[in-house]
C-alpha positions as YAML, in Angstrom:
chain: A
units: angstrom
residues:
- id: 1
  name: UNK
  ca: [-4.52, -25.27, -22.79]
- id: 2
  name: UNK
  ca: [-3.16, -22.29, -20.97]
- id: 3
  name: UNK
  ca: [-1.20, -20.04, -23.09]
- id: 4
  name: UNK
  ca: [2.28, -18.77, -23.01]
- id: 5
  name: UNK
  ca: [2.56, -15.35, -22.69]
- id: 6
  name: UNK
  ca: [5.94, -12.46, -23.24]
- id: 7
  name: UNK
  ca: [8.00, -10.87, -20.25]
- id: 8
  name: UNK
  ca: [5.75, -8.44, -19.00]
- id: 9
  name: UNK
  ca: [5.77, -4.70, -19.27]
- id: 10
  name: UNK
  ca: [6.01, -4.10, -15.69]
- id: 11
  name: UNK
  ca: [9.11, -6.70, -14.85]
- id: 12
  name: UNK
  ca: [11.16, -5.06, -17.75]
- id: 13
  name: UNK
  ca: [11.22, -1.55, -16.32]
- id: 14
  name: UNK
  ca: [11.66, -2.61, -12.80]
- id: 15
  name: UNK
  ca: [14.48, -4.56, -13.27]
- id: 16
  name: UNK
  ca: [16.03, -1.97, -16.16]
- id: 17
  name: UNK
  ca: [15.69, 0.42, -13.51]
- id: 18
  name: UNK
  ca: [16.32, -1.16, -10.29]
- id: 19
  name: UNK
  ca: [20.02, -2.48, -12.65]
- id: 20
  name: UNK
  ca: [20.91, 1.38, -12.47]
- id: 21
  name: UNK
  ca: [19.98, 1.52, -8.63]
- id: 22
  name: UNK
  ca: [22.89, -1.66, -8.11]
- id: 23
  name: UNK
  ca: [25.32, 0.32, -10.68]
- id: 24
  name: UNK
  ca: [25.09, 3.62, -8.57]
- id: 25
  name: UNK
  ca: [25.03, 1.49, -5.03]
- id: 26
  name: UNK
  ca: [27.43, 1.92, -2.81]
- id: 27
  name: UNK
  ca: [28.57, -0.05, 0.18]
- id: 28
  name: UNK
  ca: [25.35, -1.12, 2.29]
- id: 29
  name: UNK
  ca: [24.81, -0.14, 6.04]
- id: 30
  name: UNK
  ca: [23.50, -2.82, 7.57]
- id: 31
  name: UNK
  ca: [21.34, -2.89, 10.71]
- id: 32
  name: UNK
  ca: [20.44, -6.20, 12.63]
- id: 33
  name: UNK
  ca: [17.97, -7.41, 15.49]
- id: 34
  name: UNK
  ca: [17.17, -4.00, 16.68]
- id: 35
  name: UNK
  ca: [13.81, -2.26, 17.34]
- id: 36
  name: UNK
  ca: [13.17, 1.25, 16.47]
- id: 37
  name: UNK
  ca: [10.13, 3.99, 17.27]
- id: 38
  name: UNK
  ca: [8.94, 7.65, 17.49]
- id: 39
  name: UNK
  ca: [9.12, 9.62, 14.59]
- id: 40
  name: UNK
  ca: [11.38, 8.80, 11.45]
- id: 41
  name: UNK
  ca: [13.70, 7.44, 12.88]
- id: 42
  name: UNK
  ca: [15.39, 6.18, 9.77]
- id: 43
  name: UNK
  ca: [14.80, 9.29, 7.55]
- id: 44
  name: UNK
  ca: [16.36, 10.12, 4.65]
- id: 45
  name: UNK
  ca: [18.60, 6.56, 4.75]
- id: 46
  name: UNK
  ca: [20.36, 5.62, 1.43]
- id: 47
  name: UNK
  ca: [21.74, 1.90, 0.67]
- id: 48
  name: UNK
  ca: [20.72, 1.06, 4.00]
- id: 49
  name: UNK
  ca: [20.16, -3.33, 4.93]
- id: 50
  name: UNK
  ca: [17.65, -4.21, 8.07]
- id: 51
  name: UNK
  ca: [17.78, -7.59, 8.82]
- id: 52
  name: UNK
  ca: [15.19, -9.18, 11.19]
- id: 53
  name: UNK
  ca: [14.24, -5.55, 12.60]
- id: 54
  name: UNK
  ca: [11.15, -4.38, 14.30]
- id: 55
  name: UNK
  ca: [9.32, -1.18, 13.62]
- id: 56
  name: UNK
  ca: [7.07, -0.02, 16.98]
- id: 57
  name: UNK
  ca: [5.01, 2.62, 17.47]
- id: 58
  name: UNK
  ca: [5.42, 5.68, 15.64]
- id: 59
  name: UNK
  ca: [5.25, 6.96, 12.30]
- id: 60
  name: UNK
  ca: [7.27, 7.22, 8.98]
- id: 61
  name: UNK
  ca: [10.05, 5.24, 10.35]
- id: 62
  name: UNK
  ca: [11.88, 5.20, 6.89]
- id: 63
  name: UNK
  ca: [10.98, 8.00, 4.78]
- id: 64
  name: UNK
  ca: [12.57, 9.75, 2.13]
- id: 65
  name: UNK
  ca: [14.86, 6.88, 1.48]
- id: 66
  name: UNK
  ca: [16.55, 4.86, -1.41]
- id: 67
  name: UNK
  ca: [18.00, 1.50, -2.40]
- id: 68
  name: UNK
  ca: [16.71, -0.03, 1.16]
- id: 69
  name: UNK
  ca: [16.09, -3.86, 1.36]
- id: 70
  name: UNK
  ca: [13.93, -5.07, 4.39]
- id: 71
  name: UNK
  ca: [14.68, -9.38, 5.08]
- id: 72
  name: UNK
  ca: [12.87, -10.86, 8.29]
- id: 73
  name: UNK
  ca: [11.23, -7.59, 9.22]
- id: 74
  name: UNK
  ca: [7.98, -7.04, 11.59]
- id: 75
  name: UNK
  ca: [6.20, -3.51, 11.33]
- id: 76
  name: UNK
  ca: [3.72, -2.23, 13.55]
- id: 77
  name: UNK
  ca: [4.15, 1.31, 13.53]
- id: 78
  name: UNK
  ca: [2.01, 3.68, 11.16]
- id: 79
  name: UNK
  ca: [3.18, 4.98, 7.90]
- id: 80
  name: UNK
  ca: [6.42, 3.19, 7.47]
- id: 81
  name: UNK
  ca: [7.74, 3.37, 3.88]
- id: 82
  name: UNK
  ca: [6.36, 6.98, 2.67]
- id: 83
  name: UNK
  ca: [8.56, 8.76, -0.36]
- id: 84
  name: UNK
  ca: [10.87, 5.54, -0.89]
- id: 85
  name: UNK
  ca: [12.24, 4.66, -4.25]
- id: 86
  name: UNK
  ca: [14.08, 1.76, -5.30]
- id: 87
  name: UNK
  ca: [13.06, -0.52, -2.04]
- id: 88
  name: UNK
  ca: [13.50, -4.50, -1.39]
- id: 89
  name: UNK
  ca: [11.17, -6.40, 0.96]
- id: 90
  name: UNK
  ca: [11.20, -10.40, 1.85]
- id: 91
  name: UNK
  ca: [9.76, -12.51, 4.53]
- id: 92
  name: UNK
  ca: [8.06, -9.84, 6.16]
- id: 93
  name: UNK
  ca: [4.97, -8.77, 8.13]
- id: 94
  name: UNK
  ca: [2.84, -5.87, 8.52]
- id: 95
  name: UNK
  ca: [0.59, -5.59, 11.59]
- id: 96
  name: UNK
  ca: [-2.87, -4.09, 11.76]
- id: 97
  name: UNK
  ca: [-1.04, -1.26, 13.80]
- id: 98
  name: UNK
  ca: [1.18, -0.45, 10.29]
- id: 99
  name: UNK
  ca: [-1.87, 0.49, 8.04]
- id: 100
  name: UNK
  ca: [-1.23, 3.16, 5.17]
- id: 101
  name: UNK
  ca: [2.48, 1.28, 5.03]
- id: 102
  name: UNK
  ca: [3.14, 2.02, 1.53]
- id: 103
  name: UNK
  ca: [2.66, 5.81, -0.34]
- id: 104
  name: UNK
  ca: [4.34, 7.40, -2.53]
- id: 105
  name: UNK
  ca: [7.14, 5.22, -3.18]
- id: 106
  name: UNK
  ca: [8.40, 3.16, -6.81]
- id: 107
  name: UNK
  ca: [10.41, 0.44, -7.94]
- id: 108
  name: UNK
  ca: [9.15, -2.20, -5.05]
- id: 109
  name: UNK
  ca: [10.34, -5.83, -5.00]
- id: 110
  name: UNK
  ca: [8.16, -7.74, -2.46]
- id: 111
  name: UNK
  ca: [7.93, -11.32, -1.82]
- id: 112
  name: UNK
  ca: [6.41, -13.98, 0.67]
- id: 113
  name: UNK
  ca: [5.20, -11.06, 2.39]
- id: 114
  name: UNK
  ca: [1.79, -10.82, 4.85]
- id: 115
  name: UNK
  ca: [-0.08, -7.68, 5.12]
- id: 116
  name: UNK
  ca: [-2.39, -7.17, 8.25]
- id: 117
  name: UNK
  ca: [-3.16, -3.42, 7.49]
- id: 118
  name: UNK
  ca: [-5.57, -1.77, 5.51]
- id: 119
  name: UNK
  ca: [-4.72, 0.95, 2.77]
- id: 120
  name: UNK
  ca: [-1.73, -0.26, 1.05]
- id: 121
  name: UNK
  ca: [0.12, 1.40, -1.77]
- id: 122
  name: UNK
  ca: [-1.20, 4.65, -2.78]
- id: 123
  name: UNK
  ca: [0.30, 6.31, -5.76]
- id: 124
  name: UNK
  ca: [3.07, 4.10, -6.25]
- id: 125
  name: UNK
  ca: [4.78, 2.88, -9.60]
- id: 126
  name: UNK
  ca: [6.66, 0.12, -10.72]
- id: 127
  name: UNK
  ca: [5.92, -2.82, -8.17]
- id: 128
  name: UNK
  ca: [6.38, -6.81, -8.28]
- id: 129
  name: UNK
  ca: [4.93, -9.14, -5.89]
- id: 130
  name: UNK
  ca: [5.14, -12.57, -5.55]
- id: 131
  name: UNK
  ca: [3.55, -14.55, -2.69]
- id: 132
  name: UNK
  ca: [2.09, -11.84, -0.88]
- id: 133
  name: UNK
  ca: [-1.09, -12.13, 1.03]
- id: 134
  name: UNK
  ca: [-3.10, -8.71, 2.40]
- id: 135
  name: UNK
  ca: [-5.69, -9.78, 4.81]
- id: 136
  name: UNK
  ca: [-7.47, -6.28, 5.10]
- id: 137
  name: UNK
  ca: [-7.48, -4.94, 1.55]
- id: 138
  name: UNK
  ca: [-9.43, -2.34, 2.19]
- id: 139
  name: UNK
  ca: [-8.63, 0.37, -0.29]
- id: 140
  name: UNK
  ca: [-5.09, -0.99, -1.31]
- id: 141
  name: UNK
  ca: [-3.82, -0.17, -4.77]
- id: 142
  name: UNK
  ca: [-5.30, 2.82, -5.46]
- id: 143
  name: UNK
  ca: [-4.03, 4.87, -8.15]
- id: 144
  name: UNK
  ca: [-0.88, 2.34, -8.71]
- id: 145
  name: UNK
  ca: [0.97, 2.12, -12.21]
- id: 146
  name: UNK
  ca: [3.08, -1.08, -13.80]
- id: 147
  name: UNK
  ca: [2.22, -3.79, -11.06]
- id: 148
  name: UNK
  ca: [2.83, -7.08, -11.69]
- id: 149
  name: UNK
  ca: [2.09, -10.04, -9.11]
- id: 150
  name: UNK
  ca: [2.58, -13.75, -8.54]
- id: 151
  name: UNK
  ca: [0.38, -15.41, -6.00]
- id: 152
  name: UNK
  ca: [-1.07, -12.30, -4.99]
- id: 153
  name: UNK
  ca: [-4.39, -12.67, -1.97]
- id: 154
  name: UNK
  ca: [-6.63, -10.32, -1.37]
- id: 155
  name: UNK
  ca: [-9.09, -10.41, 1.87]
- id: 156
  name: UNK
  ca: [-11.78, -8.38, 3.04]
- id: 157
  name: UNK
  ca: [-12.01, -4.48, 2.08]
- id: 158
  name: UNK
  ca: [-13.15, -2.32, -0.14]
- id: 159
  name: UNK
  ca: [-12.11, -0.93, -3.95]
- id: 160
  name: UNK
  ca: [-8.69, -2.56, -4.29]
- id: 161
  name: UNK
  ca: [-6.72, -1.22, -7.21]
- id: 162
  name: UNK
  ca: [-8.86, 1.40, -7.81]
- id: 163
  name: UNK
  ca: [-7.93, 4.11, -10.29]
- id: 164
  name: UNK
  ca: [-4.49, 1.39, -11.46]
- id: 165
  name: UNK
  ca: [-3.61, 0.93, -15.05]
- id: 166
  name: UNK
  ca: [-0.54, -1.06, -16.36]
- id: 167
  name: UNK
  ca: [-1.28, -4.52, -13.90]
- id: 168
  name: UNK
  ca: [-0.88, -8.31, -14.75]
- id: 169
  name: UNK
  ca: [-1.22, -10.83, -12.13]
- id: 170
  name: UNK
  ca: [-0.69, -14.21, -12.70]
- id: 171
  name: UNK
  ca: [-2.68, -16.27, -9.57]
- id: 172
  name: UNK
  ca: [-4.84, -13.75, -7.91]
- id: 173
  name: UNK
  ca: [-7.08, -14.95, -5.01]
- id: 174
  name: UNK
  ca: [-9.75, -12.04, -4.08]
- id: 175
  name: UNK
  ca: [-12.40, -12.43, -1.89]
- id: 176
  name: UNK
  ca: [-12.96, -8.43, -1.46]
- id: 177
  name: UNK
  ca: [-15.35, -5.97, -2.80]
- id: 178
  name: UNK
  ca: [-15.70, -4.18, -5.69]
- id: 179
  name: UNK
  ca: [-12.30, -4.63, -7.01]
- id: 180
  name: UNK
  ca: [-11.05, -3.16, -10.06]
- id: 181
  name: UNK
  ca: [-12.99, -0.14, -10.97]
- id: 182
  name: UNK
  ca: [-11.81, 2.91, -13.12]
- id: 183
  name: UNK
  ca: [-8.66, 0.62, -14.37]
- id: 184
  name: UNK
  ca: [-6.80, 0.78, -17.69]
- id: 185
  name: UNK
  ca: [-4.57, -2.07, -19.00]
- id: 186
  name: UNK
  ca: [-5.46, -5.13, -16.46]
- id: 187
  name: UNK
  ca: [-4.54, -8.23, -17.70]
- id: 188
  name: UNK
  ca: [-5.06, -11.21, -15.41]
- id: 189
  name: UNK
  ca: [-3.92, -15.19, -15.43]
- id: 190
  name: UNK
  ca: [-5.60, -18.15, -13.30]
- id: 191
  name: UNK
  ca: [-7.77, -15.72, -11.19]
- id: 192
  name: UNK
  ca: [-10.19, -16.90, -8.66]
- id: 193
  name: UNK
  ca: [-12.36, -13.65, -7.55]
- id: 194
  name: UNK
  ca: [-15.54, -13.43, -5.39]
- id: 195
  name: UNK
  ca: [-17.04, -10.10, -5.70]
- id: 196
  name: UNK
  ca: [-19.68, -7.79, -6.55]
- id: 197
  name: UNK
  ca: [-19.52, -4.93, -8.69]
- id: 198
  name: UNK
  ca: [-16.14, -5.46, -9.98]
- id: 199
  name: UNK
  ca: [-14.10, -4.57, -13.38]
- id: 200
  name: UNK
  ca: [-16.52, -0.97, -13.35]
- id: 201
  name: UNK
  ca: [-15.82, 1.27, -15.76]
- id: 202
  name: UNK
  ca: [-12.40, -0.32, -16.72]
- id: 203
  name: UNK
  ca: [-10.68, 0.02, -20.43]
- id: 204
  name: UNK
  ca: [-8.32, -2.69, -21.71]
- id: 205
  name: UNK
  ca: [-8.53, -5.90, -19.41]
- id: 206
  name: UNK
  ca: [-7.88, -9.33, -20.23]
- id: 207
  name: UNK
  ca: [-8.27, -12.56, -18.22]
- id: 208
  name: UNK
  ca: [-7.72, -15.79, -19.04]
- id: 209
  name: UNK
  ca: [-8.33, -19.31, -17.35]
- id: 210
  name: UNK
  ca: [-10.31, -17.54, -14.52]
- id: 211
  name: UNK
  ca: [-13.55, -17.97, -12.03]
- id: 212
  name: UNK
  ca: [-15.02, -14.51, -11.23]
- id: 213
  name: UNK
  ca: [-18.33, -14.60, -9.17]
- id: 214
  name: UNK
  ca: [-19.97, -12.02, -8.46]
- id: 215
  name: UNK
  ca: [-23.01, -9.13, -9.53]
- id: 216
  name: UNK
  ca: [-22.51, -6.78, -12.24]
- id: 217
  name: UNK
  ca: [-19.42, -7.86, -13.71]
- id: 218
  name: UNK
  ca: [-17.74, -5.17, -16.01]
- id: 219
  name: UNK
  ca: [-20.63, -2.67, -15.81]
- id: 220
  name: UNK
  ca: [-19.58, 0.03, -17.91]
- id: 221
  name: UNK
  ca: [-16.32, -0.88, -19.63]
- id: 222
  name: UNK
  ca: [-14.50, -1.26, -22.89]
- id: 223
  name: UNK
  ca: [-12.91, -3.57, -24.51]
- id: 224
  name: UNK
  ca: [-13.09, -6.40, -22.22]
- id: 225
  name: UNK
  ca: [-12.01, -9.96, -23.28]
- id: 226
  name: UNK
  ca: [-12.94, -13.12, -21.35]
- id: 227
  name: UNK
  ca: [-10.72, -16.10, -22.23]
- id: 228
  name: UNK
  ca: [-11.52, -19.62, -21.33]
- id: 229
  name: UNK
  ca: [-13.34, -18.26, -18.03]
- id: 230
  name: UNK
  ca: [-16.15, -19.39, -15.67]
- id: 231
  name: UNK
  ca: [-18.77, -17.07, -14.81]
- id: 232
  name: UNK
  ca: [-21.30, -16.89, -12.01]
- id: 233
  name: UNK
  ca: [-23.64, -13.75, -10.59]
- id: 234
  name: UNK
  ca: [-26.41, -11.91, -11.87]
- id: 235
  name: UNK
  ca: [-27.05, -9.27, -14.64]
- id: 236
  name: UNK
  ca: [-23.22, -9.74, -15.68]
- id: 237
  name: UNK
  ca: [-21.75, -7.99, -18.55]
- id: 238
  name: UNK
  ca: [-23.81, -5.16, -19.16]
- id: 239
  name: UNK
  ca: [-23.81, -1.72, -20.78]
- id: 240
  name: UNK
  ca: [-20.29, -3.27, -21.87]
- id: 241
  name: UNK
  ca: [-18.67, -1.98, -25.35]
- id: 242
  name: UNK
  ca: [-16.23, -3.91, -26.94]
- id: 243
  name: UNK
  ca: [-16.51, -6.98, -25.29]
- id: 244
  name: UNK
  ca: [-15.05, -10.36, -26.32]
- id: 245
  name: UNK
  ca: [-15.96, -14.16, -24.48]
- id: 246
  name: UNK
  ca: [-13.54, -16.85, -26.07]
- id: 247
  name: UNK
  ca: [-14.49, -20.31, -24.49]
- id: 248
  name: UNK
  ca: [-16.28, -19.05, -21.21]
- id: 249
  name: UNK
  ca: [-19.07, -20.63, -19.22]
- id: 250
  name: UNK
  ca: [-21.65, -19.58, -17.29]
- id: 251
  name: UNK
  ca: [-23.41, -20.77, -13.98]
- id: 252
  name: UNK
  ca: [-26.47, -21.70, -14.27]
- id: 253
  name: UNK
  ca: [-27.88, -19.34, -12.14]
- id: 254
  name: UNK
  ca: [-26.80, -16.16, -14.47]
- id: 255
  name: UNK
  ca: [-29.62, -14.21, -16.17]
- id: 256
  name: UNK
  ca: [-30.11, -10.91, -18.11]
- id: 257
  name: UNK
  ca: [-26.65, -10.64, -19.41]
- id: 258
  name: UNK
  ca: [-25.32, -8.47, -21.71]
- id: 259
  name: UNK
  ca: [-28.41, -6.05, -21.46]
- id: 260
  name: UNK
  ca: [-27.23, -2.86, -23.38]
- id: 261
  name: UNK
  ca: [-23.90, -4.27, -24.56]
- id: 262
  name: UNK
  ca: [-21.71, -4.74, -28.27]
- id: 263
  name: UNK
  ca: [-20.14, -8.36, -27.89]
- id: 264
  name: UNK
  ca: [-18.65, -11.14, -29.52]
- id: 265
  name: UNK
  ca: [-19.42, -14.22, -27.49]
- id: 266
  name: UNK
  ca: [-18.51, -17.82, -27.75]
- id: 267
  name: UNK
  ca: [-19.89, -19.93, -24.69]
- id: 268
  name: UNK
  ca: [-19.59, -23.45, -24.01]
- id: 269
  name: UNK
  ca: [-22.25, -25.14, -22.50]
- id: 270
  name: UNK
  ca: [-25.52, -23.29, -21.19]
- id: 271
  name: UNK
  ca: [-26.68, -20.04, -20.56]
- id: 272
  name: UNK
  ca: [-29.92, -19.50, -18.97]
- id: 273
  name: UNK
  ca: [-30.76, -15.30, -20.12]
- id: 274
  name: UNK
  ca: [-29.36, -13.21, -22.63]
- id: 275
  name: UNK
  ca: [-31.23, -9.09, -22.24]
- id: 276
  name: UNK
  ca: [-31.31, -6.66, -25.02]
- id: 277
  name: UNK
  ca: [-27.73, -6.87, -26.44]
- id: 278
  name: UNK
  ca: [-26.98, -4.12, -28.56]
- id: 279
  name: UNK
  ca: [-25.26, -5.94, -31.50]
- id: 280
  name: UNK
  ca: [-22.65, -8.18, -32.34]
- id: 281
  name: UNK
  ca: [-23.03, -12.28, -32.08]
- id: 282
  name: UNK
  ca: [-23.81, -14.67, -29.59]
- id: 283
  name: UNK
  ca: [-22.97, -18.62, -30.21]
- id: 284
  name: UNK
  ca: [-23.68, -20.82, -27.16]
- id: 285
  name: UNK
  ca: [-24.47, -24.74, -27.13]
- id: 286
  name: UNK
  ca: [-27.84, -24.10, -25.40]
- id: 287
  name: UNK
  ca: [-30.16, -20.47, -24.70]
- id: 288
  name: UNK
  ca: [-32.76, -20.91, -21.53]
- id: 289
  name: UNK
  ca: [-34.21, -17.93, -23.30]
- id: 290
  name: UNK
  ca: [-34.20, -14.20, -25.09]
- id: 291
  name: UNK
  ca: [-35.28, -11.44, -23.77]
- id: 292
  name: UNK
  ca: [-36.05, -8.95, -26.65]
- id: 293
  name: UNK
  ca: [-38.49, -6.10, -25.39]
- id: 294
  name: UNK
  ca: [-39.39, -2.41, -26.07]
- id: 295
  name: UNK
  ca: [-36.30, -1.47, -23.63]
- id: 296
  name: UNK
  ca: [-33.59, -2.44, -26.22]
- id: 297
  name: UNK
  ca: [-31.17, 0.04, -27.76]
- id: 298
  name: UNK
  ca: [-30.64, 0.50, -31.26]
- id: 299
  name: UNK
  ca: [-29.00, -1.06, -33.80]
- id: 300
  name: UNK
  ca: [-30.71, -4.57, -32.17]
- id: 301
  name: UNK
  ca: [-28.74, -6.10, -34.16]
- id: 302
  name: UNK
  ca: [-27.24, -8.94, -32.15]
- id: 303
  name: UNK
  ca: [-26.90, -12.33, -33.52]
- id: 304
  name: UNK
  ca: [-27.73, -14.99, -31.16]
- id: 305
  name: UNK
  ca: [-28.03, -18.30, -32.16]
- id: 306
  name: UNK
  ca: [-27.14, -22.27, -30.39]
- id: 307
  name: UNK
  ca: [-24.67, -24.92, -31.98]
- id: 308
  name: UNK
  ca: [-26.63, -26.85, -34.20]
...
């Protein structure tokens, strides 16, 4: 059974905040079927409405703007949204040609949205997505605070959300690389992520009801909870402090896990390898075997036992 969870912390402040944009707003220019290039031109635009607009080639085509909403859009040119705050976009699309779209900028609302271009939001705060797919994720999200998603996809790339804190998605597809490292405060629903390397050197993440596949899960990290998750890769969960499994599985393929790790684990079904825990407690319904060698750190105090 899935569980219910509170209003996140990232939809209260953007809608607190984007209520004192709409207060403050006044009368919106709007601008319909036109195309626009060269250089800014739509700088420094205020309560400004583009309706089924193209963006050519060019760069920073809005910049320095505030309370803009962007509905049936196409963007090809480079850097378009740089230094925006308080910013709407819906049923929109990004070419490859628009990379680097997003810097800079806070208080985002963007839905049923496809990115083609790589390096996506860059030192942004206080985004929600919902239905948004990125096709070249390539080093998107980096150093991003309060993001909350919906039906968020991730393809391809490198390091997604790397150096974030304050992010809860709810239905995250991910077939990139190494997502998640260096993140604080990560707390994911119904997840499906195929990966290597990911979740490195994080502090604070929770996921629940999820599939992550993939090497070297959570190398590095504290206080990481699993929760009703399935787990498949090799040496996963390791030199991990802190670190929780409520109801998880593993593949059967998995081996040397937790090797230099504290944890609390409860696994259902099999496990085929557990390495040189640290300490804590292990309970699992079957053990292919122990590993217990010269290598291990002390206390060596771990726990592990099957379900009688």
């Amino acid at each position: 059974m899935k569980r219910k969870t509170s209003i996140p912390f990232a939809s209260r402040s953007f809608f607190r905040t984007f209520a004192v944009y709409n207060q403050q707003q006044r009368e919106m220019e709007s601008i319909s079927k036109q195309h626009f290039e060269g250089e800014r031109p739509l700088f420094a635009k205020y309560h400004l409405r583009l309706e089924q607009v193209t963006i050519g080639d060019g760069e920073s085509a809005i910049k320095e703007c505030s309370d803009i909403e962007a509905e049936d859009c196409r963007f090809w040119g480079k850097y378009p949204f740089w230094h925006v705050h308080g910013f709407r976009i819906n049923r929109c699309q990004f070419d490859v040609g628009a990379r680097s779209a997003l810097w800079y900028s806070d208080h985002l609302d963007m839905r049923n949205t496809r990115i083609d271009g790589p390096k996506m939001f860059r030192e942004m705060s206080d985004l929600y997505m919902e239905n948004v797919t990125i096709n070249d994720a390539d080093e998107t999200f980096w150093r991003c605070r309060n993001v909350e998603a919906r039906n968020l996809e991730l393809h391809d790339g490198t390091y997604p959300f790397m150096f974030s804190d304050n992010i809860r998605i709810d239905g995250l597809k991910s077939d990139s690389k190494y997502v998640f490292q260096y993140c604080k405060n990560v707390e994911l629903h119904n997840a499906h992520i195929v990966t290597k390397d990911s979740f490195w050197e994080c502090e604070n993440v929770t996921i629940y009801d999820s599939l992550l596949d993939g090497e070297y899960l959570a190398w590095h990290s504290k206080n990481v909870r699993l929760v009703n998750c399935h787990l498949a890769g090799e040496q996963l969960l390791c030199y991990a402090d802190q670190l929780v499994l409520e109801n998880c599985t593993f593949d059967q393929a998995c081996d040397r896990v937790f090797e230099y790790s504290n944890v609390e684990a409860s696994i259902r079904g099999h496990i085929e390898n557990i390495k040189n825990p640290i300490s804590g407690h292990v309970v699992a319904d079957s053990i292919g075997s122990i590993t217990i060698d010269e290598h291990v750190s002390q206390p060596n105090n771990c726990i592990i036992e099957t379900r009688p």
